[in-house]
Short mmCIF file of C-alpha atoms in Angstrom, two decimals:
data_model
loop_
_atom_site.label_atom_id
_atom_site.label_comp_id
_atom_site.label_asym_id
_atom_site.label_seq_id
_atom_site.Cartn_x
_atom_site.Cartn_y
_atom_site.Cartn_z
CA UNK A 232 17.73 3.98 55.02
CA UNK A 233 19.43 6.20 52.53
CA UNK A 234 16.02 7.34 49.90
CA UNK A 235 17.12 7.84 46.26
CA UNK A 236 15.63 9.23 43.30
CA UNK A 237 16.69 9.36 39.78
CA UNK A 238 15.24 11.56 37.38
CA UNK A 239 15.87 13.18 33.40
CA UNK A 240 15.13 9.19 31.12
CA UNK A 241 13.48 9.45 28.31
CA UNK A 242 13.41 8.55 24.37
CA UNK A 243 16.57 10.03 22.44
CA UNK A 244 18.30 9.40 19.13
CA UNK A 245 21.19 7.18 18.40
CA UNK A 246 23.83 10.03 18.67
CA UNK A 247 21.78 12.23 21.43
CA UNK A 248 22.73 13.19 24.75
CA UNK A 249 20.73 12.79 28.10
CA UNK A 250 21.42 14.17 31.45
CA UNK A 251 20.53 12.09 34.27
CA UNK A 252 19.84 13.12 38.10
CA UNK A 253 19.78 11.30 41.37
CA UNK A 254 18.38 13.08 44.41
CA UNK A 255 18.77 11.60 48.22
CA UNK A 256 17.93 12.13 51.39
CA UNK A 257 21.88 12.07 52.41
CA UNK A 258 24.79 11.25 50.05
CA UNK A 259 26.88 12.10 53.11
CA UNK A 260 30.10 10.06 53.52
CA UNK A 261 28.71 8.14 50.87
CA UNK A 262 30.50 7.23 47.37
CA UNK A 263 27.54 6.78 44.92
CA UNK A 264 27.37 4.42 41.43
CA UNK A 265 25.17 4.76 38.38
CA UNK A 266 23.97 1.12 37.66
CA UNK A 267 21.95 0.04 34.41
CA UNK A 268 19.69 -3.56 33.84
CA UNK A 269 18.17 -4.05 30.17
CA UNK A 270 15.13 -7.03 30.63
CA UNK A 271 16.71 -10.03 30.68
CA UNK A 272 19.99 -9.26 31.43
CA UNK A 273 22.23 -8.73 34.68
CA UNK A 274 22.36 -5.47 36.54
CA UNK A 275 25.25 -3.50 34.77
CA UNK A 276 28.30 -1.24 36.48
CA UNK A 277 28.64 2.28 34.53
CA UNK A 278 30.44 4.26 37.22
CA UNK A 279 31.28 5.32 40.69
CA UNK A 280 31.86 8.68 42.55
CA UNK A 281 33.72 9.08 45.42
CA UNK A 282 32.54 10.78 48.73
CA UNK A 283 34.58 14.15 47.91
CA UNK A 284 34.43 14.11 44.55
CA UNK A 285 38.05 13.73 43.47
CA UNK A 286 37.70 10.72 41.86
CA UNK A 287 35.58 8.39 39.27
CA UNK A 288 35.75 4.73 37.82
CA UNK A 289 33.98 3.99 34.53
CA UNK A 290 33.38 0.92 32.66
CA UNK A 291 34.60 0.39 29.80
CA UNK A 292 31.74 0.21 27.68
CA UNK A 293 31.19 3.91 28.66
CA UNK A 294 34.34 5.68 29.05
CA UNK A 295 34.79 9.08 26.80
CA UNK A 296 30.81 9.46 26.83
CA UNK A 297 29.30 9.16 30.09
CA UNK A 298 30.76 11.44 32.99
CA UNK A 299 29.40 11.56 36.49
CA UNK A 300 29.70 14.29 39.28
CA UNK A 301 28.15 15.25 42.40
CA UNK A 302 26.72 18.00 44.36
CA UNK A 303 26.74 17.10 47.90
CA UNK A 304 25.36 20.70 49.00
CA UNK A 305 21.98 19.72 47.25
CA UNK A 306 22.56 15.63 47.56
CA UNK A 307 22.26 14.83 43.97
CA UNK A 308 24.28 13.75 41.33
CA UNK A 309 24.73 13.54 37.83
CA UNK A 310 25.54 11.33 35.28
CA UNK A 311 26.13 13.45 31.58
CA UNK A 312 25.62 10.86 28.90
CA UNK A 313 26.63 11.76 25.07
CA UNK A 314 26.68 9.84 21.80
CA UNK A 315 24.27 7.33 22.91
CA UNK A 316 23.60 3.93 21.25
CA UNK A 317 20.68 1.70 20.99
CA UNK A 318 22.73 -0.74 23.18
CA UNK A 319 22.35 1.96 26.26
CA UNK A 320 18.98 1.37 26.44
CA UNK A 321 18.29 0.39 29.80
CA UNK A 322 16.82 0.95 33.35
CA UNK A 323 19.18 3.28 35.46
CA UNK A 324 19.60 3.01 38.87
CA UNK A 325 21.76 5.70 41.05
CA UNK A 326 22.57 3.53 44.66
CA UNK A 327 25.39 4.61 47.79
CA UNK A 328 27.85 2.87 49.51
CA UNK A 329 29.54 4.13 52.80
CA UNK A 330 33.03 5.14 51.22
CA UNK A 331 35.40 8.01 52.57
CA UNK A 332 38.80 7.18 50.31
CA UNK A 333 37.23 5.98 47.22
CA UNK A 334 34.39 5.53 44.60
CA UNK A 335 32.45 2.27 45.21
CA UNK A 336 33.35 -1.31 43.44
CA UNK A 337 31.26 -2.36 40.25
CA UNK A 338 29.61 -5.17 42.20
CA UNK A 339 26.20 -4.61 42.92
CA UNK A 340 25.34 -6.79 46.08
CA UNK A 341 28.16 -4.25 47.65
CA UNK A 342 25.84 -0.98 47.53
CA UNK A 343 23.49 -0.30 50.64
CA UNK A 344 20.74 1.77 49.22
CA UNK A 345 19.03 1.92 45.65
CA UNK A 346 16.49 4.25 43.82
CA UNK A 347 13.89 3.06 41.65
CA UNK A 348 15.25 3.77 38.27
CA UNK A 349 14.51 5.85 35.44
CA UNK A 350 13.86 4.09 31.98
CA UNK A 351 16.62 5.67 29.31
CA UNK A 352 15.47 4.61 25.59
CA UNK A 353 17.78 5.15 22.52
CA UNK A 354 16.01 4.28 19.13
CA UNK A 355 15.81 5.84 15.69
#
């Protein structure tokens, strides 16, 4: 299996900024997708990366404040996230999908290999 760990939550302002990481073992040949799940509630798509790097999907609920990119000599990526609201509070998950052409689909039970998940707080 593909081993995945995401890094850089914490407690920030309505407003703030946070810069999340996700470190694997491989991301080789791999698209990868930021994921989010607030208790309660269903396991959310934010956004996809293809295996190159040319190209990204975002949901709409993020789009124009979160950006993701990737690093493939040191197997991590990113995900940049600015003007934060309360409503982004939320587990975040990094997880891969074997994808040469394309970033990966927003449905969850179509990724291969998840991380843990780092908890990302926004409250005044």
């Amino acid at each position: 299996q593909v081993q995945l760990v995401e890094s850089g939550g914490g407690l920030v302002q309505p407003g703030g900024s946070l810069r999340l990481s996700c470190t694997a073992s491989t991301l080789r040949q791999y698209a990868v997708g930021w994921f989010r799940q607030a208790p309660g509630r269903e396991r959310e798509f934010i956004t996809s990366i293809d295996w190159a790097g040319g190209s990204t999907t975002y949901a709409d609920s993020v789009k124009g404040r979160f950006t993701m990119s990737r690093d493939n000599a040191k197997n991590t990526v990113y995900l940049q996230m600015n003007s934060l609201r309360p409503e982004d509070t939320a587990v975040y998950y990094c997880a891969v999908i074997r994808s040469l052409a394309r970033p990966g689909p927003p449905e969850a039970k179509m990724y291969d290999y998840w991380g843990q998940g780092t908890q990302v707080t926004v409250s005044s």
